[in-house]
XYZ file of N, CA and C in Angstrom:
606
model
N 121.799 82.839 154.554
C 121.145 81.923 153.620
C 121.598 80.499 153.906
N 120.664 79.553 153.780
C 120.975 78.140 153.955
C 120.737 77.406 152.645
N 121.690 76.575 152.248
C 121.502 75.685 151.118
C 121.728 74.269 151.631
N 120.872 73.369 151.223
C 120.931 71.998 151.718
C 121.750 71.120 150.783
N 122.367 70.125 151.366
C 123.245 69.231 150.613
C 122.739 67.803 150.741
N 122.553 67.154 149.605
C 122.068 65.774 149.593
C 123.252 64.824 149.576
N 123.808 64.573 150.752
C 124.876 63.583 150.854
C 124.855 62.961 152.240
N 125.212 61.692 152.306
C 125.406 61.022 153.590
C 126.891 60.770 153.820
N 127.733 61.325 152.932
C 129.183 61.165 153.025
C 129.752 62.292 153.893
N 130.217 61.978 155.110
C 130.714 63.041 155.997
C 131.941 63.750 155.444
N 132.763 63.037 154.653
C 133.939 63.657 154.054
C 133.554 64.740 153.064
N 132.570 64.455 152.230
C 132.108 65.460 151.268
C 131.521 66.667 151.987
N 130.657 66.414 152.965
C 130.014 67.517 153.671
C 131.053 68.396 154.353
N 132.059 67.773 154.937
C 133.127 68.523 155.604
C 133.867 69.404 154.599
N 134.157 68.860 153.408
C 134.859 69.649 152.390
C 133.990 70.798 151.887
N 132.705 70.541 151.674
C 131.820 71.597 151.202
C 131.768 72.746 152.209
N 131.630 72.425 153.480
C 131.554 73.466 154.502
C 132.867 74.226 154.621
N 133.961 73.508 154.529
C 135.268 74.143 154.617
C 135.484 75.094 153.444
N 135.090 74.667 152.247
C 135.244 75.513 151.067
C 134.418 76.783 151.196
N 133.184 76.650 151.670
C 132.331 77.830 151.827
C 132.949 78.812 152.814
N 133.515 78.272 153.891
C 134.151 79.119 154.899
C 135.372 79.831 154.328
N 136.198 79.099 153.596
C 137.425 79.678 153.041
C 137.114 80.726 151.977
N 136.063 80.500 151.205
C 135.731 81.431 150.129
C 135.023 82.681 150.647
N 134.607 82.659 151.909
C 134.057 83.853 152.530
C 132.595 84.142 152.220
N 131.875 83.159 151.690
C 130.458 83.385 151.409
C 129.633 83.195 152.673
N 128.638 84.052 152.868
C 127.767 83.937 154.037
C 126.592 83.023 153.699
N 126.952 81.791 153.369
C 125.976 80.779 152.999
C 126.252 79.538 153.834
N 125.270 79.122 154.602
C 125.428 77.934 155.432
C 125.042 76.692 154.638
N 125.855 75.653 154.752
C 125.576 74.386 154.080
C 125.108 73.386 155.124
N 123.879 72.914 154.963
C 123.292 72.001 155.938
C 122.934 70.688 155.271
N 123.078 69.580 155.988
C 122.637 68.303 155.414
C 121.122 68.280 155.271
N 120.636 67.571 154.296
C 119.185 67.434 154.118
C 118.598 66.748 155.348
N 117.639 67.386 156.031
C 117.070 66.782 157.238
C 116.484 65.398 156.974
N 116.829 64.462 157.844
C 116.279 63.102 157.798
C 116.482 62.432 156.434
N 117.603 62.737 155.787
C 117.860 62.130 154.486
C 117.917 60.612 154.573
N 118.394 60.091 155.698
C 118.519 58.641 155.851
C 117.171 57.937 155.779
N 116.094 58.668 156.080
C 114.765 58.047 156.058
C 114.080 58.172 154.696
N 114.711 58.894 153.768
C 114.138 59.063 152.419
C 114.633 57.927 151.533
N 113.742 57.215 150.846
C 114.198 56.155 149.941
C 115.211 56.715 148.945
N 116.364 56.073 148.776
C 117.390 56.615 147.876
C 116.954 56.597 146.424
N 117.403 57.604 145.693
C 117.118 57.663 144.269
C 118.056 56.706 143.537
N 117.563 56.076 142.507
C 118.397 55.182 141.709
C 119.222 56.012 140.735
N 120.534 55.865 140.804
C 121.426 56.617 139.925
C 121.627 55.828 138.631
N 120.902 56.234 137.605
C 120.937 55.509 136.332
C 121.704 56.265 135.246
N 122.226 57.427 135.569
C 122.934 58.225 134.569
C 124.253 57.604 134.152
N 124.674 57.929 132.957
C 125.951 57.440 132.443
C 127.055 58.476 132.579
N 126.708 59.652 133.094
C 127.696 60.709 133.304
C 127.515 61.297 134.702
N 128.551 61.983 135.180
C 128.454 62.652 136.468
C 127.310 63.668 136.456
N 127.181 64.389 135.361
C 126.152 65.424 135.276
C 124.756 64.820 135.374
N 124.509 63.739 134.665
C 123.189 63.108 134.690
C 122.833 62.642 136.098
N 123.777 62.026 136.786
C 123.506 61.539 138.138
C 123.297 62.684 139.124
N 124.102 63.736 139.009
C 123.940 64.884 139.906
C 122.561 65.509 139.737
N 122.121 65.639 138.498
C 120.804 66.218 138.231
C 119.700 65.337 138.791
N 119.807 64.028 138.581
C 118.808 63.098 139.120
C 118.663 63.272 140.625
N 119.798 63.302 141.314
C 119.769 63.388 142.773
C 119.228 64.737 143.246
N 119.666 65.818 142.602
C 119.239 67.152 143.041
C 117.736 67.338 142.871
N 117.205 66.944 141.726
C 115.769 67.096 141.488
C 114.964 66.252 142.471
N 115.399 65.024 142.683
C 114.679 64.103 143.571
C 114.690 64.593 145.016
N 115.860 64.885 145.545
C 115.949 65.244 146.956
C 115.462 66.652 147.246
N 115.474 67.534 146.246
C 115.017 68.903 146.502
C 113.528 68.952 146.822
N 112.788 67.933 146.401
C 111.362 67.874 146.727
C 111.146 67.663 148.225
N 112.191 67.206 148.927
C 112.105 66.959 150.363
C 112.786 68.056 151.187
N 113.308 69.074 150.526
C 114.101 70.095 151.219
C 113.286 71.363 151.454
N 113.516 72.047 152.575
C 112.804 73.298 152.860
C 113.346 74.504 152.100
N 114.389 74.312 151.306
C 114.981 75.395 150.535
C 115.799 74.827 149.398
N 116.617 75.648 148.730
C 117.440 75.148 147.632
C 118.369 74.042 148.115
N 118.584 73.069 147.258
C 119.404 71.904 147.597
C 120.341 71.585 146.452
N 121.565 71.165 146.797
C 122.480 70.705 145.755
C 122.915 69.272 146.025
N 123.213 68.603 144.945
C 123.761 67.246 145.010
C 124.932 67.188 144.058
N 125.918 66.397 144.407
C 127.063 66.275 143.507
C 127.231 64.833 143.079
N 127.846 64.658 141.951
C 128.344 63.343 141.558
C 129.784 63.578 141.142
N 130.666 62.802 141.709
C 132.077 63.030 141.463
C 132.818 61.716 141.490
N 134.005 61.728 140.936
C 134.786 60.508 140.943
C 136.081 60.650 140.191
N 136.719 59.515 140.019
C 138.041 59.434 139.411
C 137.935 58.839 138.013
N 138.597 59.460 137.061
C 138.698 58.922 135.695
C 140.161 58.611 135.404
N 140.458 57.358 135.115
C 141.821 56.931 134.818
C 141.915 56.627 133.327
N 142.812 57.308 132.640
C 142.895 57.158 131.189
C 143.196 55.724 130.765
N 144.131 55.069 131.454
C 144.508 53.705 131.079
C 143.372 52.710 131.303
N 142.410 53.077 132.121
C 141.251 52.213 132.386
C 140.028 52.682 131.607
N 140.266 53.468 130.557
C 139.205 53.965 129.678
C 138.139 54.738 130.450
N 138.607 55.543 131.406
C 137.699 56.400 132.150
C 137.164 55.811 133.437
N 137.454 54.542 133.692
C 137.021 53.963 134.969
C 137.865 54.525 136.110
N 137.357 54.486 137.334
C 136.054 54.014 137.791
C 134.871 54.904 137.373
N 135.115 56.166 137.058
C 134.060 57.050 136.562
C 132.886 57.157 137.507
N 131.665 57.037 136.956
C 130.464 57.199 137.780
C 130.322 56.072 138.799
N 131.129 55.025 138.676
C 131.092 53.913 139.631
C 132.185 54.052 140.697
N 132.757 55.229 140.834
C 133.896 55.418 141.731
C 133.624 54.955 143.158
N 132.443 55.266 143.692
C 132.150 54.919 145.085
C 131.869 53.433 145.266
N 131.558 52.745 144.179
C 131.214 51.321 144.267
C 132.023 50.485 143.277
N 133.240 50.938 142.998
C 134.075 50.272 141.999
C 134.338 48.817 142.370
N 134.552 48.555 143.653
C 134.819 47.190 144.112
C 133.544 46.482 144.559
N 132.384 47.069 144.257
C 131.113 46.463 144.619
C 130.279 47.380 145.489
N 128.979 47.103 145.571
C 128.090 47.909 146.396
C 128.570 47.891 147.842
N 128.609 49.057 148.456
C 129.039 49.148 149.836
C 130.536 49.007 150.045
N 131.309 49.069 148.974
C 132.764 48.893 149.075
C 133.393 50.010 149.897
N 134.440 49.682 150.626
C 135.184 50.678 151.393
C 136.141 51.427 150.469
N 136.627 52.568 150.952
C 137.639 53.308 150.197
C 138.855 52.426 149.943
N 139.243 51.663 150.948
C 140.423 50.805 150.819
C 140.227 49.759 149.718
N 139.045 49.169 149.653
C 138.772 48.157 148.628
C 138.780 48.771 147.233
N 138.198 49.950 147.094
C 138.200 50.626 145.796
C 139.616 50.988 145.363
N 140.405 51.501 146.293
C 141.793 51.845 145.981
C 142.587 50.613 145.576
N 142.372 49.535 146.288
C 143.097 48.294 146.001
C 142.777 47.784 144.598
N 141.503 47.880 144.192
C 141.119 47.412 142.863
C 141.755 48.272 141.774
N 141.795 49.587 141.980
C 142.457 50.464 141.002
C 143.923 50.088 140.870
N 144.599 49.866 141.985
C 146.013 49.505 141.949
C 146.230 48.164 141.254
N 145.335 47.221 141.472
C 145.451 45.915 140.801
C 145.340 46.078 139.290
N 144.376 46.876 138.861
C 144.168 47.078 137.429
C 145.289 47.891 136.792
N 145.992 48.689 137.610
C 147.052 49.546 137.092
C 148.443 48.933 137.259
N 148.523 47.718 137.760
C 149.824 47.093 137.987
C 150.587 46.955 136.654
N 151.791 47.514 136.623
C 152.627 47.420 135.438
C 152.290 48.395 134.331
N 151.322 49.259 134.545
C 150.897 50.232 133.530
C 151.735 51.503 133.670
N 152.351 51.916 132.572
C 153.214 53.100 132.613
C 152.415 54.398 132.501
N 151.379 54.392 131.670
C 150.549 55.590 131.473
C 149.578 55.701 132.634
N 149.789 56.684 133.531
C 149.021 56.723 134.766
C 148.244 58.039 134.957
N 148.032 58.764 133.870
C 147.291 60.024 133.977
C 145.839 59.776 134.386
N 145.325 60.703 135.175
C 143.958 60.572 135.690
C 143.447 61.944 136.092
N 142.178 61.998 136.413
C 141.599 63.272 136.864
C 140.432 62.994 137.804
N 140.237 63.929 138.717
C 139.039 63.958 139.533
C 138.050 64.906 138.863
N 136.788 64.489 138.801
C 135.735 65.298 138.195
C 134.601 65.450 139.205
N 134.036 66.630 139.268
C 132.870 66.866 140.116
C 131.843 67.693 139.347
N 130.600 67.264 139.396
C 129.491 68.063 138.876
C 128.487 68.249 140.000
N 128.133 69.496 140.259
C 127.130 69.831 141.259
C 125.884 70.322 140.543
N 124.730 69.804 140.942
C 123.445 70.274 140.410
C 122.671 70.938 141.539
N 122.085 72.077 141.244
C 121.288 72.841 142.214
C 119.828 72.804 141.781
N 118.955 72.476 142.729
C 117.529 72.405 142.413
C 116.717 72.965 143.575
N 115.469 73.289 143.283
C 114.561 73.771 144.321
C 113.160 73.293 144.001
N 112.566 72.598 144.974
C 111.205 72.074 144.825
C 111.036 71.245 143.552
N 112.026 70.420 143.273
C 111.937 69.514 142.136
C 112.277 70.119 140.795
N 112.803 71.346 140.798
C 113.138 72.018 139.533
C 114.632 72.321 139.490
N 115.293 71.917 138.402
C 116.721 72.173 138.232
C 116.964 73.659 137.989
N 117.945 74.214 138.728
C 118.300 75.621 138.556
C 119.577 75.802 137.753
N 120.603 74.968 138.031
C 121.885 75.133 137.340
C 122.796 73.954 137.676
N 123.861 73.812 136.888
C 124.897 72.819 137.179
C 126.262 73.502 137.153
N 127.209 72.919 137.880
C 128.550 73.498 138.030
C 129.573 72.370 137.961
N 130.703 72.651 137.308
C 131.674 71.610 136.982
C 133.047 71.968 137.527
N 133.793 70.951 137.949
C 135.171 71.146 138.378
C 136.011 69.937 138.011
N 137.282 70.142 137.663
C 138.166 69.036 137.292
C 139.593 69.365 137.703
N 140.336 68.357 138.144
C 141.748 68.531 138.485
C 142.523 67.332 137.941
N 143.638 67.612 137.273
C 144.433 66.575 136.623
C 145.548 66.080 137.537
N 145.857 64.785 137.419
C 146.933 64.202 138.208
C 147.372 62.860 137.658
N 147.992 62.055 138.515
C 148.456 60.723 138.125
C 148.163 59.736 139.248
N 148.083 58.457 138.890
C 147.842 57.405 139.876
C 149.185 56.871 140.376
N 149.357 56.919 141.684
C 150.572 56.390 142.301
C 150.556 54.864 142.288
N 151.693 54.272 142.602
C 151.775 52.812 142.651
C 151.396 52.262 144.017
N 151.226 53.147 144.990
C 150.763 52.746 146.318
C 150.167 53.963 147.006
N 149.255 53.764 147.960
C 148.642 54.899 148.648
C 149.667 55.682 149.456
N 149.461 56.993 149.521
C 150.329 57.850 150.322
C 149.482 58.860 151.081
N 149.685 58.908 152.386
C 149.054 59.933 153.203
C 147.779 59.488 153.887
N 147.541 60.006 155.091
C 146.374 59.630 155.885
C 145.171 60.559 155.731
N 145.316 61.601 154.941
C 144.266 62.618 154.870
C 143.277 62.342 153.748
N 142.198 63.126 153.730
C 141.215 63.017 152.677
C 140.379 61.763 152.782
N 139.801 61.374 151.661
C 138.973 60.169 151.606
C 138.906 59.716 150.152
N 138.230 58.615 149.909
C 138.117 58.117 148.549
C 139.480 57.760 147.978
N 139.754 58.265 146.776
C 141.000 57.934 146.084
C 142.121 58.946 146.349
N 141.933 59.836 147.303
C 142.934 60.873 147.574
C 144.351 60.322 147.768
N 144.541 59.212 148.515
C 145.915 58.718 148.725
C 146.588 58.197 147.459
N 145.808 57.911 146.418
C 146.386 57.416 145.156
C 146.644 58.527 144.156
N 146.092 59.702 144.404
C 146.086 60.763 143.395
C 147.261 61.714 143.606
N 148.231 61.637 142.724
C 149.422 62.481 142.800
C 149.175 63.763 142.012
N 149.352 64.911 142.703
C 149.135 66.216 142.082
C 150.484 66.900 141.929
N 150.944 67.020 140.694
C 152.292 67.492 140.394
C 152.632 68.845 141.026
N 151.759 69.865 140.952
C 152.125 71.154 141.549
C 152.397 71.084 143.047
N 151.773 70.149 143.744
C 152.037 69.981 145.174
C 153.219 69.053 145.429
N 153.553 68.208 144.461
C 154.631 67.245 144.633
C 154.290 66.120 145.589
N 152.993 65.848 145.754
C 152.559 64.787 146.665
C 151.123 64.397 146.327
N 150.612 63.423 147.052
C 149.232 62.994 146.832
C 148.266 63.914 147.567
N 146.996 63.837 147.191
C 145.965 64.577 147.927
C 145.826 64.038 149.351
N 146.248 62.809 149.582
C 146.201 62.243 150.919
C 147.296 62.759 151.829
N 148.256 63.499 151.257
C 149.379 64.015 152.033
C 149.264 65.505 152.344
N 148.166 66.123 151.953
C 147.985 67.548 152.224
C 146.751 67.762 153.088
N 146.653 68.932 153.683
C 145.496 69.264 154.506
C 144.273 69.479 153.614
N 143.109 69.356 154.229
C 141.888 69.611 153.492
C 141.828 71.028 152.969
N 142.351 71.973 153.748
C 142.345 73.374 153.316
C 143.169 73.572 152.047
N 144.342 72.938 152.000
C 145.199 73.120 150.826
C 144.610 72.417 149.608
N 144.062 71.235 149.815
C 143.475 70.504 148.690
C 142.341 71.289 148.055
N 141.527 71.952 148.884
C 140.372 72.669 148.367
C 140.741 73.842 147.472
N 141.972 74.312 147.567
C 142.409 75.404 146.695
C 142.405 74.996 145.228
N 142.568 73.692 144.980
C 142.702 73.232 143.589
C 141.739 72.103 143.239
N 141.045 71.538 144.209
C 140.288 70.306 143.964
C 139.083 70.517 143.070
N 138.656 69.424 142.460
C 137.467 69.407 141.617
C 136.237 69.853 142.396
N 136.133 69.386 143.644
C 134.979 69.719 144.470
C 135.013 71.181 144.882
N 136.192 71.682 145.211
C 136.328 73.082 145.572
C 135.976 74.008 144.410
N 136.397 73.636 143.199
C 136.088 74.442 142.020
C 134.576 74.511 141.778
N 133.934 73.339 141.773
C 132.496 73.291 141.491
C 131.707 74.018 142.569
N 132.097 73.834 143.820
C 131.372 74.488 144.900
C 131.554 75.996 144.846
N 132.750 76.465 144.500
C 132.968 77.897 144.365
C 132.032 78.520 143.342
N 131.813 77.817 142.238
C 130.902 78.324 141.199
C 129.455 78.300 141.685
N 129.099 77.259 142.440
C 127.757 77.192 143.018
C 127.527 78.341 143.993
N 128.471 78.581 144.889
C 128.306 79.630 145.894
C 128.230 81.012 145.259
N 129.003 81.232 144.217
C 128.923 82.517 143.514
C 127.534 82.704 142.895
N 127.023 81.626 142.301
C 125.682 81.666 141.705
C 124.639 82.015 142.764
N 124.716 81.345 143.925
C 123.755 81.617 144.991
C 123.901 83.026 145.530
N 125.138 83.495 145.655
C 125.382 84.837 146.154
C 124.835 85.897 145.207
N 124.884 85.612 143.898
C 124.410 86.571 142.901
C 122.900 86.519 142.688
N 122.241 85.478 143.182
C 120.804 85.316 142.915
C 119.949 86.501 143.357
N 120.145 87.034 144.557
C 119.304 88.170 144.958
C 119.429 89.355 144.004
N 120.677 89.626 143.545
C 120.877 90.737 142.613
C 120.132 90.488 141.311
N 120.187 89.246 140.827
C 119.481 88.938 139.577
C 117.984 89.075 139.758
N 117.481 88.626 140.939
C 116.063 88.691 141.172
C 115.557 90.136 141.281
N 116.402 91.023 141.846
C 115.992 92.429 141.957
C 115.876 93.085 140.586
N 116.735 92.617 139.656
C 116.696 93.212 138.315
C 115.523 92.692 137.491
N 114.999 91.524 137.896
C 113.929 90.904 137.102
C 112.633 91.702 137.218
C-alpha cells in the first residue's frame, strides 16, 4: 500500500519513512508527485489540527491515493504557546531553523520557567474528503543554547528529561521512539493497516 505525504520538508519525510520502517508496517510513504508545481494552500487555521485538515483536504485532490498532511510545532509555556502554528516561520516567512531557534532563545533570555512541548497533528484525506486525524505530543524544556547536530527545526533546543539530552543529540531512530511525529504517525499507520479489515466487515 502507498500513502502520499504532502510535505516539501525533507526532514519530515525522512522521519515519516523511518517511523514506518521501524514500526514494521508494509505501507510505503511517498511524496505527493509534483507538489512543487501545485499552488500552495493558505494555512489560515489557528490550531495544528485546523491547518493539518486544510492541507490534507486540499492536496488529496491532487493525489492518486490516500494522502496525509501534518501540522506540527513547538509550544513554549512562558511564551504563551508560541511559536505554535507559526513554528516554521517564527522569525518570518522563509526563516531558517537557525533564525527561528535564535528568536526563541532571545525571547527566553533570563526566563526560569522553560517547559515546552512538541505537538503534531496528522490529517488523512482521500479525493478531497477527510478520513481521520491523529495526535502526538512530547513534553520537554527549552535549553539556554542549542545542543547537537541532529534533527531539524527546534530539536537542538528541546531537552528531553528521560534521555538526559536534547533531541539534537540523539539519532533519528531513538527520537522517533518518543517524538510527537512518531506517535501521530504510528496511529495513522495503524488506522491504514486496519482499513481493509473494517471494509471487509462493512
